[in-house]
Structure formats: structure tokens, C-alpha cells
């Protein structure tokens, strides 16, 4: 699996993931929403998004043209 998450996309995913995880710690009643933050955090850190493979998207600019 090659990288398909670009720099801006990666930064947004990591920030959103951290915010959601912090929300899970701060607001225990909404705990399960915060754990969803693991998905963008992990995909941002590893720069690989399985959903992007399924739809053929690449935000890091390495996709073949033509």
C-alpha cells in the first residue's frame, strides 16, 4: 500500500484525531465519539487511507496522470 495522504490532509487528520480523542477524555458521556478519532489519527500518521484506495483518490500528488 503506497502513501496516498498529502501533507495538508495529514495535518488535518492528525489535528481532528487528537481533538476527538481529547473530547473522549474530557466528556465521558460522549466517549465513543472520541474513539472515532483514532481513525483519522492513524491514517494521518501512516499517510495511508484505505477509503482513498477504494475511490481512487490521492492527495499527496503521486498519482499517475493520464
Coordinates of C-alpha atoms in Angstrom, one line a residue:
X1 CA 0.0 0.0 0.0
X2 CA 1.6 3.3 -1.1
X3 CA 1.1 6.6 0.6
X4 CA -2.0 8.5 -0.6
X5 CA -2.4 11.2 2.1
X6 CA -0.8 14.5 1.4
X7 CA 0.8 17.0 3.8
X8 CA -2.2 19.2 4.3
X9 CA -4.6 16.2 4.5
X10 CA -2.2 14.5 7.0
X11 CA -2.1 17.6 9.3
X12 CA -5.9 18.0 9.3
X13 CA -6.4 14.3 10.1
X14 CA -3.9 14.3 13.0
X15 CA -5.4 17.5 14.5
X16 CA -9.0 16.2 14.1
X17 CA -8.0 12.9 15.6
X18 CA -6.3 14.5 18.6
X19 CA -9.3 16.8 19.2
X20 CA -11.7 13.9 19.1
X21 CA -9.6 11.8 21.4
X22 CA -9.3 14.7 23.8
X23 CA -13.1 15.1 23.7
X24 CA -13.4 11.4 24.7
X25 CA -11.3 12.0 27.8
X26 CA -12.9 15.3 28.8
X27 CA -16.5 14.3 28.1
X28 CA -17.1 10.7 29.3
X29 CA -20.7 10.7 28.2
X30 CA -19.6 11.1 24.5
X31 CA -16.8 8.7 24.9
X32 CA -17.5 6.6 21.8
X33 CA -17.4 9.7 19.6
X34 CA -13.9 10.4 20.7
X35 CA -12.6 6.9 20.0
X36 CA -13.6 7.5 16.4
X37 CA -10.7 10.0 16.4
X38 CA -8.4 7.0 16.2
X39 CA -9.3 6.6 12.5
X40 CA -8.1 10.0 11.2
X41 CA -5.2 10.0 13.6
X42 CA -3.8 6.6 12.4
X43 CA -4.5 7.3 8.8
X44 CA -2.7 10.7 9.2
X45 CA 0.3 9.2 10.9
X46 CA 0.8 6.4 8.5
X47 CA -0.3 8.5 5.5
X48 CA -2.4 5.7 4.1
X49 CA -6.2 5.8 3.8
X50 CA -8.0 2.6 2.7
X51 CA -11.1 4.6 1.7
X52 CA -8.9 6.6 -0.7
X53 CA -7.8 3.4 -2.4
X54 CA -11.4 2.3 -2.9
X55 CA -12.4 5.6 -4.6
X56 CA -9.1 6.1 -6.4
X57 CA -8.1 9.4 -4.6
X58 CA -4.6 10.5 -3.9
X59 CA -3.9 13.8 -2.1
X60 CA -0.1 13.5 -2.0
X61 CA 0.4 14.1 -5.7
X62 CA 1.9 10.8 -6.5
X63 CA -1.0 9.5 -8.6
X64 CA -0.2 8.7 -12.2
X65 CA -1.5 11.2 -14.7
X66 CA -3.3 10.1 -17.8

